[in-house]
Coordinates of C-alpha atoms in Angstrom, one line a residue:
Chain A
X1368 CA 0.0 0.0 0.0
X1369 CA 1.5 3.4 -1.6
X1370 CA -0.4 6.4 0.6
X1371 CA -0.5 9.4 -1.6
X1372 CA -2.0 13.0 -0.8
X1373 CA -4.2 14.5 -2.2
X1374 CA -2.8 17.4 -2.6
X1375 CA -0.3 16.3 -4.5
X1376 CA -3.1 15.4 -7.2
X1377 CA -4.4 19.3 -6.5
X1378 CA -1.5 20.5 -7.5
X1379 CA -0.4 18.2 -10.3
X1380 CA -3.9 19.1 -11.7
X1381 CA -3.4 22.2 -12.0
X1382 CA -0.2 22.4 -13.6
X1383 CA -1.4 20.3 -16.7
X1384 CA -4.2 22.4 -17.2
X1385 CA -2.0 25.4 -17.4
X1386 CA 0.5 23.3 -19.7
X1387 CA -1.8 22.4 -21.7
X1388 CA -3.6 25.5 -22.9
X1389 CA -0.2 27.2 -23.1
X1390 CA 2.5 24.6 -24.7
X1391 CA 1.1 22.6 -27.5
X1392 CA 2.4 19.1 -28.4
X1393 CA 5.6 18.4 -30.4
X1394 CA 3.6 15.9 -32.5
X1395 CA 1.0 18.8 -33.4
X1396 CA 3.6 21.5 -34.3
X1397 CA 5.5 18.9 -35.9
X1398 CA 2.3 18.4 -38.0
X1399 CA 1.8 22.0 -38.5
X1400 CA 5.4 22.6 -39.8
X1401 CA 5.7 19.5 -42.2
X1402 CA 1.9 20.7 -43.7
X1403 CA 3.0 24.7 -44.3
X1404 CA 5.2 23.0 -47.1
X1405 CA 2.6 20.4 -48.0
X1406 CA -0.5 22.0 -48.2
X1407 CA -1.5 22.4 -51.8
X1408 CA -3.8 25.7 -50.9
X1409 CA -2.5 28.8 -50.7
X1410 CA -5.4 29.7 -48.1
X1411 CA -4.4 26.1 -45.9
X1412 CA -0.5 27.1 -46.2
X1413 CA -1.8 30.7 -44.2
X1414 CA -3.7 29.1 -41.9
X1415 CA -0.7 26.8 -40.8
X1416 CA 1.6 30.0 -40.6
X1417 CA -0.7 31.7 -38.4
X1418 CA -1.3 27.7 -36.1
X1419 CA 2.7 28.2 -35.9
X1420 CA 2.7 31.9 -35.0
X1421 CA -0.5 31.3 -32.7
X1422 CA 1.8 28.4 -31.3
X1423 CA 5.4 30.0 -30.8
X1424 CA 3.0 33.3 -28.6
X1425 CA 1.2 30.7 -26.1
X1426 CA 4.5 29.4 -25.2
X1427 CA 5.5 32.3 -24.0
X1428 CA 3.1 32.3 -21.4
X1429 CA 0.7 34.9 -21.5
X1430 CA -1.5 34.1 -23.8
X1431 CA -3.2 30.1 -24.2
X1432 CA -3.4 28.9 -27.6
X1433 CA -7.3 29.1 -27.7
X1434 CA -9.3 31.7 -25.6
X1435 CA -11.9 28.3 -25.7
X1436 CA -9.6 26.3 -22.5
X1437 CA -12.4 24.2 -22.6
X1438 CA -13.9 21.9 -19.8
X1439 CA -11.1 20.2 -17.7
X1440 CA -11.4 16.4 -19.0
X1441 CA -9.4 14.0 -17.0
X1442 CA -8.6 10.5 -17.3
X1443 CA -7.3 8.8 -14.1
X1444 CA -5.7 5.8 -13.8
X1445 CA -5.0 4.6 -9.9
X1446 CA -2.9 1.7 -9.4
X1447 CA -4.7 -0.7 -7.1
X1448 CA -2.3 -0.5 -4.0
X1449 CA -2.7 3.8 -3.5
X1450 CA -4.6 4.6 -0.9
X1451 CA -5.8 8.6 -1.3
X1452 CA -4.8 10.3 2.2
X1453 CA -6.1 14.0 3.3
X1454 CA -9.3 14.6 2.0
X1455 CA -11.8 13.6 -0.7
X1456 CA -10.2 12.8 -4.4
X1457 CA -13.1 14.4 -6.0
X1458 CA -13.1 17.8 -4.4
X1459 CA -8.9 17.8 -5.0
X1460 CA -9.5 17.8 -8.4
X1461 CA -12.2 20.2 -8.8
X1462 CA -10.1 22.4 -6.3
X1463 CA -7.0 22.3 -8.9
X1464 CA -8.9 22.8 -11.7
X1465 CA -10.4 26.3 -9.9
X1466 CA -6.3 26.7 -9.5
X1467 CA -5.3 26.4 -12.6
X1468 CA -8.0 27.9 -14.7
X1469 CA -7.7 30.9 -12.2
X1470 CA -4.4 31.2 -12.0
X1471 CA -3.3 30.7 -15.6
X1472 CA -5.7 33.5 -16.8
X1473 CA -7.9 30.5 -18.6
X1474 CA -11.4 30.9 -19.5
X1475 CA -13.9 29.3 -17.3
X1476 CA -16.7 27.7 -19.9
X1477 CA -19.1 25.6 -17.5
X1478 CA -22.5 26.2 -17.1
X1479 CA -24.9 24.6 -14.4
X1480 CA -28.6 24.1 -15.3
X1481 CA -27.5 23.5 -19.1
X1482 CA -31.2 24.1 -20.5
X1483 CA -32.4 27.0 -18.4
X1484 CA -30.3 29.3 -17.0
X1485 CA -26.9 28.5 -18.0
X1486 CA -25.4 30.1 -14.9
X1487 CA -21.5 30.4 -15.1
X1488 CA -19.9 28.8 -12.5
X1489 CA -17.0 31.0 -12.1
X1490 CA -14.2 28.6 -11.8
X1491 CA -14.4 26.2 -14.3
X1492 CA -15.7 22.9 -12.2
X1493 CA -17.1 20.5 -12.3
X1494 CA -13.9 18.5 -14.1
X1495 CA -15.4 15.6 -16.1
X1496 CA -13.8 11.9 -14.4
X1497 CA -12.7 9.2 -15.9
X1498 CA -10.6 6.7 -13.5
X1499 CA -10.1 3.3 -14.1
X1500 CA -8.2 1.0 -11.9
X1501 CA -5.4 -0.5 -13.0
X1502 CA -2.0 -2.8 -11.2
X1503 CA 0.5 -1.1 -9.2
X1504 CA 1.0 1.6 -6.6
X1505 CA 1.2 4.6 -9.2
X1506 CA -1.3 7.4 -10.4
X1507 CA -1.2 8.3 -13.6
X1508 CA -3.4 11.7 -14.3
X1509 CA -3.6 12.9 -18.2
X1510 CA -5.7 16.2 -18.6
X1511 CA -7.4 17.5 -21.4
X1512 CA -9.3 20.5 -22.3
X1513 CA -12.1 20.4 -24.6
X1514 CA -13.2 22.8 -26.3
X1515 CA -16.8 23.7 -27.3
X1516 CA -16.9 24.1 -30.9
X1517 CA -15.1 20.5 -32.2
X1518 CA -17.1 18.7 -29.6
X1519 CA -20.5 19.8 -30.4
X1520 CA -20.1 18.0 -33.6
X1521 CA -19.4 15.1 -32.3
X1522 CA -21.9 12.0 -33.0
X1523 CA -22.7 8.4 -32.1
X1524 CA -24.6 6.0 -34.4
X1525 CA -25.8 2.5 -32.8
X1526 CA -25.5 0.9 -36.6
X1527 CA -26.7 -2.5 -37.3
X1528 CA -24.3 -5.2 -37.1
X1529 CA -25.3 -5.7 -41.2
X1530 CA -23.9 -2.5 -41.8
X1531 CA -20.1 -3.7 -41.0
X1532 CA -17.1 -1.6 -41.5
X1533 CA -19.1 -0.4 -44.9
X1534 CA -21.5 1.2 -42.2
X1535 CA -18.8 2.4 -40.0
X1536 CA -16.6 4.7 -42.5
X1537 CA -19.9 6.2 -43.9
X1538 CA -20.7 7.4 -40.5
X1539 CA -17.2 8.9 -39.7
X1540 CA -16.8 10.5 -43.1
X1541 CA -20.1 11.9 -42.4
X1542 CA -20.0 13.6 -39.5
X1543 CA -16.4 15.3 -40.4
X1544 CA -18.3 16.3 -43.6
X1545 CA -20.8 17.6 -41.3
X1546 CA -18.3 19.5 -38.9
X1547 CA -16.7 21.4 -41.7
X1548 CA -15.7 24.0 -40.9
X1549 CA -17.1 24.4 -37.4
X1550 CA -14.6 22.2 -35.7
X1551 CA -11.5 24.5 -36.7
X1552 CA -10.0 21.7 -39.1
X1553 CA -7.6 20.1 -39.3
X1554 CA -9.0 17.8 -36.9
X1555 CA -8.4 14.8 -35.4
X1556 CA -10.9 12.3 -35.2
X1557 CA -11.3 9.9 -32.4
X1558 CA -13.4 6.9 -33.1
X1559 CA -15.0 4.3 -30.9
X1560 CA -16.6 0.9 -31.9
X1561 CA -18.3 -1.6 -30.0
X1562 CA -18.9 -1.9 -26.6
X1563 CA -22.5 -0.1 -25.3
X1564 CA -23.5 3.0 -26.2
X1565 CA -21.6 5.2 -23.5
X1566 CA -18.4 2.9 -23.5
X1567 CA -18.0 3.7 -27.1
X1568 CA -18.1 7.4 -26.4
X1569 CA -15.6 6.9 -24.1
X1570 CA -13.3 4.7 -26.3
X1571 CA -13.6 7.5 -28.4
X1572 CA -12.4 10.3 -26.2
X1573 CA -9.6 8.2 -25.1
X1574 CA -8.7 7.5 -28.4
X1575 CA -7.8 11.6 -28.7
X1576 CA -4.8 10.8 -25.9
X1577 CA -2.9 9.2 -28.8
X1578 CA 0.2 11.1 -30.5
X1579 CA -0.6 12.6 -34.0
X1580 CA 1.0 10.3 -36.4
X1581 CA 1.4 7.2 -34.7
X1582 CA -0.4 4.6 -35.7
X1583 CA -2.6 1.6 -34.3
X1584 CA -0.6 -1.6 -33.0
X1585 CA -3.7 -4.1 -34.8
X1586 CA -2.8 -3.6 -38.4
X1587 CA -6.9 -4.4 -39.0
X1588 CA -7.8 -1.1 -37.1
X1589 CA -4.4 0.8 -38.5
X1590 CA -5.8 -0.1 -41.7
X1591 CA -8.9 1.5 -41.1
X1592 CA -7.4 4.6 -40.1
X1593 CA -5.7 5.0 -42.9
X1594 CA -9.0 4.6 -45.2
X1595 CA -10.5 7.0 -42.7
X1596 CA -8.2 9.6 -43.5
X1597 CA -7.5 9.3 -46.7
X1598 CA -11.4 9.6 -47.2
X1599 CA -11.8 12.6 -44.8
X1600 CA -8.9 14.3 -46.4
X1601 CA -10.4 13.8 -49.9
X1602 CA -13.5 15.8 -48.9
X1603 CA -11.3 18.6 -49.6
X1604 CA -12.5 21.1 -46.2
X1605 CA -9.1 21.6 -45.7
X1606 CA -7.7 23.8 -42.8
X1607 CA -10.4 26.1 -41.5
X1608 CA -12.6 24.8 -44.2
X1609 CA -11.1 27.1 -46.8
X1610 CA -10.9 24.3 -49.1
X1611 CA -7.3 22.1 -48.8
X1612 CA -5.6 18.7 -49.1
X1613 CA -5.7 18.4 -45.0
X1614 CA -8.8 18.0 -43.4
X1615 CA -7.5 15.9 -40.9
X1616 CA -4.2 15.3 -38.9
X1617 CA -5.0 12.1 -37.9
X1618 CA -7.7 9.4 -37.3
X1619 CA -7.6 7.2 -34.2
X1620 CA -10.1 3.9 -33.9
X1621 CA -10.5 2.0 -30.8
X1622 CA -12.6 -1.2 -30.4
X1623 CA -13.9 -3.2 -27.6
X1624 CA -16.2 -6.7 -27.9
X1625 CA -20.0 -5.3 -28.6
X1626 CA -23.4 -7.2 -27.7
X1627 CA -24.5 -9.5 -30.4
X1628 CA -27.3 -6.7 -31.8
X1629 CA -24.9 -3.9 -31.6
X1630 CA -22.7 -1.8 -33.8
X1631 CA -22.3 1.4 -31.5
X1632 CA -20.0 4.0 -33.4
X1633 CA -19.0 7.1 -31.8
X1634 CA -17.1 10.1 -33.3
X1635 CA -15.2 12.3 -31.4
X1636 CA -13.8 15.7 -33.1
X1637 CA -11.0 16.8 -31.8
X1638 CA -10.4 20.9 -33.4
X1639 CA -6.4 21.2 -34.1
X1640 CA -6.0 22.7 -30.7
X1641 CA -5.2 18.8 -29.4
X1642 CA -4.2 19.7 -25.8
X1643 CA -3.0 16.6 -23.5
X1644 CA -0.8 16.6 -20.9
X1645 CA -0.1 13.5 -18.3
X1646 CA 2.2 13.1 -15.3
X1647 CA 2.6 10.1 -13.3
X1648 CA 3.3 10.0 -9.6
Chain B
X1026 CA -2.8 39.8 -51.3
X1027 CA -4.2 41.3 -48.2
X1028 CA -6.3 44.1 -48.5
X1029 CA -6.4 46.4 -45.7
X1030 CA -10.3 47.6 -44.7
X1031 CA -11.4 50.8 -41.7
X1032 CA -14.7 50.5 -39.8
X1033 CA -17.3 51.7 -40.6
X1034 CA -17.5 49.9 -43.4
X1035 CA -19.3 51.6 -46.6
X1036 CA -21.5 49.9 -49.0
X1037 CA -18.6 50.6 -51.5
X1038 CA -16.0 48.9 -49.4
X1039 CA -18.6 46.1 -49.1
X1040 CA -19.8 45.7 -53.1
X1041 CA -15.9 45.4 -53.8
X1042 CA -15.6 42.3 -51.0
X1043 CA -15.2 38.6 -52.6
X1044 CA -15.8 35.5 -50.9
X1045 CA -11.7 34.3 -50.6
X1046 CA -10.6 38.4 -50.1
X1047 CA -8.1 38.2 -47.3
X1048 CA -8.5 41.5 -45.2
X1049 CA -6.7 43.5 -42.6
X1050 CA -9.5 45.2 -40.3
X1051 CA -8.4 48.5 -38.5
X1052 CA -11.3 50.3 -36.7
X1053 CA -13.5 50.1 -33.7
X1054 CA -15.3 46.4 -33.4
X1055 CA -18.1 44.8 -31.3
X1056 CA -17.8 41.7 -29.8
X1057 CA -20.5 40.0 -28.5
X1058 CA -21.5 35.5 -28.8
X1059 CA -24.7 33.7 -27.6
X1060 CA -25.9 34.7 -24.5
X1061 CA -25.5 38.5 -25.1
X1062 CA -27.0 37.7 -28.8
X1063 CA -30.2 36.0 -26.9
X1064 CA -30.9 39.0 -24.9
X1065 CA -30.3 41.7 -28.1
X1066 CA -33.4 39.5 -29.9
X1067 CA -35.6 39.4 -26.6
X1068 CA -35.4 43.1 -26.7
X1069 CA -35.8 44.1 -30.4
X1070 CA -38.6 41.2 -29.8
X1071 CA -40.2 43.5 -26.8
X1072 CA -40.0 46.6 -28.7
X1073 CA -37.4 47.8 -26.5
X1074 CA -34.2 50.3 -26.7
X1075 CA -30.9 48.4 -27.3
X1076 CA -27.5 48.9 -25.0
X1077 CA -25.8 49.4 -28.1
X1078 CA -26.0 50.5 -31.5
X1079 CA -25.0 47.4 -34.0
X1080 CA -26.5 50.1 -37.6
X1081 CA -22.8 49.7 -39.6
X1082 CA -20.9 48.1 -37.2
X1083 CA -19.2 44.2 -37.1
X1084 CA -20.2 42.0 -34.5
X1085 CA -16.9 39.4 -33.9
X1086 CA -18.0 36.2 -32.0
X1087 CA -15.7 35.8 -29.5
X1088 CA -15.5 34.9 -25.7
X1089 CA -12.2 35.9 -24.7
X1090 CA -10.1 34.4 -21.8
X1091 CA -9.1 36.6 -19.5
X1092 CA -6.8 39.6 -19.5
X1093 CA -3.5 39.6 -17.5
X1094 CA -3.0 42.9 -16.0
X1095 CA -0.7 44.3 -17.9
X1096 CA -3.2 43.4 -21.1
X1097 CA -5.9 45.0 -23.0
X1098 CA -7.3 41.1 -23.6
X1099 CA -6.5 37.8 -23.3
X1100 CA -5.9 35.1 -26.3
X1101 CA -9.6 36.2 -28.7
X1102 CA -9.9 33.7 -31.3
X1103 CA -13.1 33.2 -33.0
X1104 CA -16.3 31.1 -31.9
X1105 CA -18.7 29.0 -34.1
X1106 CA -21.4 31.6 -35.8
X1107 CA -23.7 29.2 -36.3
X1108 CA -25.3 29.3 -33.0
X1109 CA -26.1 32.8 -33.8
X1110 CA -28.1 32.4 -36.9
X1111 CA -31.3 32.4 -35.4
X1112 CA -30.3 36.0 -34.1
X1113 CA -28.2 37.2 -36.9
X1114 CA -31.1 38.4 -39.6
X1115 CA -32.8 40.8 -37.3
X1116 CA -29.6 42.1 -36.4
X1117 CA -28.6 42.4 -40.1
X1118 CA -31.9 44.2 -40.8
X1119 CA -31.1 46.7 -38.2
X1120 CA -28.0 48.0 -40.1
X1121 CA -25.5 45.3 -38.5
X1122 CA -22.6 45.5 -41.8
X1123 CA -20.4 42.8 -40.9
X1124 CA -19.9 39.6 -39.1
X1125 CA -16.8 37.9 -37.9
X1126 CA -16.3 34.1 -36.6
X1127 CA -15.7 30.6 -37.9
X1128 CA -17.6 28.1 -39.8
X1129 CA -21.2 27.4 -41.6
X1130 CA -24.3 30.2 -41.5
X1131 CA -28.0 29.5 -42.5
X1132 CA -29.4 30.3 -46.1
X1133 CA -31.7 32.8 -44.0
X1134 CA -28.5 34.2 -42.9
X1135 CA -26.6 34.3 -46.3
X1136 CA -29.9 35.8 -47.8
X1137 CA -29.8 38.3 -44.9
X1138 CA -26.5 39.5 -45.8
X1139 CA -27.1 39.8 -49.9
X1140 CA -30.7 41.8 -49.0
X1141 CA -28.8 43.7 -46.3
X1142 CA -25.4 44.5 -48.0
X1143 CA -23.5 43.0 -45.6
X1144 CA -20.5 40.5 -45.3
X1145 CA -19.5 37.7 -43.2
X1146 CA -15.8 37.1 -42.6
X1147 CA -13.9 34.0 -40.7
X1148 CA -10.9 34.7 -38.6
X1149 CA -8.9 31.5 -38.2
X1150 CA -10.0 29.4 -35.5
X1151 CA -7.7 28.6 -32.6
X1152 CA -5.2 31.1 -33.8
X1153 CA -6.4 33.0 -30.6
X1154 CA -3.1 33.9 -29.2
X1155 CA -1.9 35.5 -32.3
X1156 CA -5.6 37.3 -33.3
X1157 CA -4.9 39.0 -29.8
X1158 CA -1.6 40.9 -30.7
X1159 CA -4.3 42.7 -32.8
X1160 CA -6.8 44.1 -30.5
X1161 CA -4.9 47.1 -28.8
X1162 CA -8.1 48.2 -26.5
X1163 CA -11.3 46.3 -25.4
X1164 CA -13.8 47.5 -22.4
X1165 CA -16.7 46.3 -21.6
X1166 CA -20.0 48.3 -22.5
X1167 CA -22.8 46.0 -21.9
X1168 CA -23.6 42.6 -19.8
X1169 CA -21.2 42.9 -17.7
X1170 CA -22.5 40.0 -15.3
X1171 CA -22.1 37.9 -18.4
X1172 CA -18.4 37.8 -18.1
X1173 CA -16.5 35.9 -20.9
X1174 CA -19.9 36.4 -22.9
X1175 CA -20.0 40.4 -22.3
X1176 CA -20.7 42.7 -25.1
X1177 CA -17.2 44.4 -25.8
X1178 CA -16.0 47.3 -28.0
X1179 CA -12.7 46.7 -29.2
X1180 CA -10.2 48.8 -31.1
X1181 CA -8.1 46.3 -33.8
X1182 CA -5.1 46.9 -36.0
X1183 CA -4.3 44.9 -38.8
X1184 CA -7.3 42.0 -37.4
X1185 CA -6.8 39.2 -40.3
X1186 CA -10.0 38.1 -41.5
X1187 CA -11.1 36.0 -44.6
X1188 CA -13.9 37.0 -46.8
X1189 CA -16.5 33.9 -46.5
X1190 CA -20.0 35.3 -47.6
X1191 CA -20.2 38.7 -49.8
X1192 CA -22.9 40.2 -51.2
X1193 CA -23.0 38.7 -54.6
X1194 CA -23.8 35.3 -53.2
X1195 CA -20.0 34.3 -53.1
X1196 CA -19.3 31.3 -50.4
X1197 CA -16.0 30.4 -49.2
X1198 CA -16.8 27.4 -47.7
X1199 CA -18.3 26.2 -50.9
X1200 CA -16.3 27.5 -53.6
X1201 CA -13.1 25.7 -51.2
X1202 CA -14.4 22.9 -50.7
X1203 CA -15.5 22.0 -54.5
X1204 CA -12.0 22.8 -55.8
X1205 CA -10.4 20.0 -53.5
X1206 CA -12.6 17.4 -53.3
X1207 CA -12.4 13.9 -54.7
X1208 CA -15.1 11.7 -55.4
X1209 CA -15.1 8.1 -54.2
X1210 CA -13.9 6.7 -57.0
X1211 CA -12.8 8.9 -59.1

């Protein structure tokens, strides 16, 4: 048995949050730089200058990428010998996302009573969970702000097994079609198949923790992503939705076992903002 | 080729916009997204006076993050205009000229900028950081208690902006799209 504080997740919270909205990945700007050269539209190769500029004033610390810091999405994973010492888990994560978001300048975007009032909560809580147990006496905490505009066109289709894999690229080209321009392309697209209808959302999301450019260990699904992305990038939205070769950065599948009447599919857009940061302790 | 464009913006100024114009906007700006939008249509819906003037002005949809101290604003990139359409053709008929944000707007919102002489512009989305180095002033001059989503006046140098919808019916997001796309199969 490991005894960890709380506080130490407090704290460790907040720091990613600010990292995250301020110091985007090495894989995206990688992306960014290789695709100012690639892009075969003149209004895509502007639109990567300006990701690159936007990219080198964040890191200086005053400004986050995206005014949109989104809501504070964490996934947890607890090793199965910690034991949480000094106060509730729950509330030490709220409390460092109030932190960070506060003292990062970040915008807080939550609202309580979604469909009435829509009352600002001031500080950015609640965070949205995810922990899953796992072997050993570690934590290991990756935070991700999501941003309004990529995930509100998001979708999840429960297919029919008949449709197949047929079924599932119609659905994921479809709803980047859809997004367009709305979901400040170029995207990355997290998909999730199988499982029930919440667990592949989730498969989804998690999916968006993966690197841009690396590719799927099962050559079945790394075979679908490519398909995926060649057929999103042919759709020819291209950065911003100007028109372009690159729609997409990258498409991620995940899959889990489903129930023998099931085909759930779930797309999660992911704008070109992709800001994850992780720490284990 | 940039073209550099001053608020006000004229009718002249306007007839001359494309859809695919890049544009440096200098001037005085409003900013204002959903929530401040929402109560601007309850008003004009009641009859009642409006806290601002929108006749010839640009609306830019953006929820900023906050200002450090020493800052007139914090990192301002654009939102999604689409969740204003249902406000955006009263506004338009009032005398609103311009529009600035990211992504898809209606056909009643494209047909409300054609009948109204107007235009709708993207800034890039996410470039939020860098669109701030452009906004040297912003206060707040209505809905304060709205916080991120206040109505702001802000004063912008050089704001880059892409012509999306014009006047003659030109659509960026169309006219883009349909020069890159390939067809399954071909």
């Amino acid at each position: 048995m490991r005894e960890i504080d709380v506080a130490e997740i407090r704290d460790a919270v907040a720091r990613l949050a600010i990292d995250a909205c301020y110091h985007l990945g090495e894989d995206v700007v990688g992306f960014f730089e290789r695709a100012v050269d690639e892009e075969e539209s003149e209004a895509g190769r502007d639109v990567f200058r300006q990701l690159l500029e936007n990219a080198t004033i964040a890191r200086g610390g005053n400004l986050p990428l995206c005014q949109d810091t989104g809501l504070a999405v964490v996934f947890l994973e607890v090793g199965q010998d910690v034991h949480f010492a000094g106060g509730d888990l729950g509330s030490a994560i709220d409390e460092g996302v109030r932190r960070g978001y506060g003292d990062g300048f970040l915008r807080k975007s939550s609202v309580t009573a979604p469909f009435t009032e829509r009352k600002n909560t001031g500080d950015n809580t609640p965070a949205v969970v995810h922990t899953s147990i796992v072997p050993g006496d570690q934590v290991k905490i990756t935070l991700a702000p999501k941003g309004g505009g990529a995930e509100n066109m998001s979708a999840l289709s429960m297919l029919k097994p008949s449709q197949g894999r047929p079924g599932v690229v119609d659905f994921v080209v479809d709803t980047v079609a859809k997004a367009g321009p709305n979901a400040c392309p170029p995207m990355v697209v997290g998909v999730g198949v199988g499982s029930t209808f919440e667990g592949a959302a989730l498969l989804a999301k998690r999916s968006l923790m993966r690197e841009v450019g690396s590719s799927n260990p099962d050559p079945v699904l790394a075979e679908l992503e490519d398909e995926l992305e060649r057929r999103c990038n042919d759709l020819g939205i291209g950065p911003q939705g100007l028109g372009g070769r690159i729609t997409v950065m990258d498409v991620f599948v995940q899959d889990a076992p489903a129930h023998i009447a099931s085909l759930p599919v779930a797309v999660n857009i992911q704008c070109h903002s992709a800001r994850h940061k992780q720490v284990v302790i | 080729m940039n073209r550099t464009v001053a608020t006000p913006l004229t009718d002249d100024v306007i007839s001359d916009l494309r859809a695919g114009d890049r544009v440096l906007i200098t001037g005085t700006i409003l900013a204002a997204r959903d929530a401040a939008h929402k109560r601007l249509v309850e008003l004009i819906e009641k009859g009642e006076p409006l806290p601002i003037d929108v006749a010839g002005q640009i609306i830019y949809y953006v929820g900023p993050s906050p200002a450090r101290p020493d800052r007139p604003i914090g990192s301002a990139g654009p939102t999604t205009s689409g969740r204003m359409d249902a406000y955006t053709p009263v506004l338009l008929d009032m005398g609103l000229k311009g529009m600035i944000g990211k992504g898809y707007r209606s056909q009643a919102v494209k047909d409300a900028i054609v009948r109204n002489r107007a235009v709708y512009l993207a800034a890039v989305g996410g470039a939020a950081a860098l669109i701030a180095q452009s906004i040297e002033a912003a206060r707040v001059i209505a809905y304060e208690d709205l916080g991120p989503e206040a109505i702001r006046e802000m004063q912008v140098v050089e704001f880059p902006a892409i012509v999306v919808n014009d006047i003659h019916g030109g659509d960026l997001y169309e006219q883009g799209r349909m020069q890159f796309e390939r067809k399954v199969g071909s």
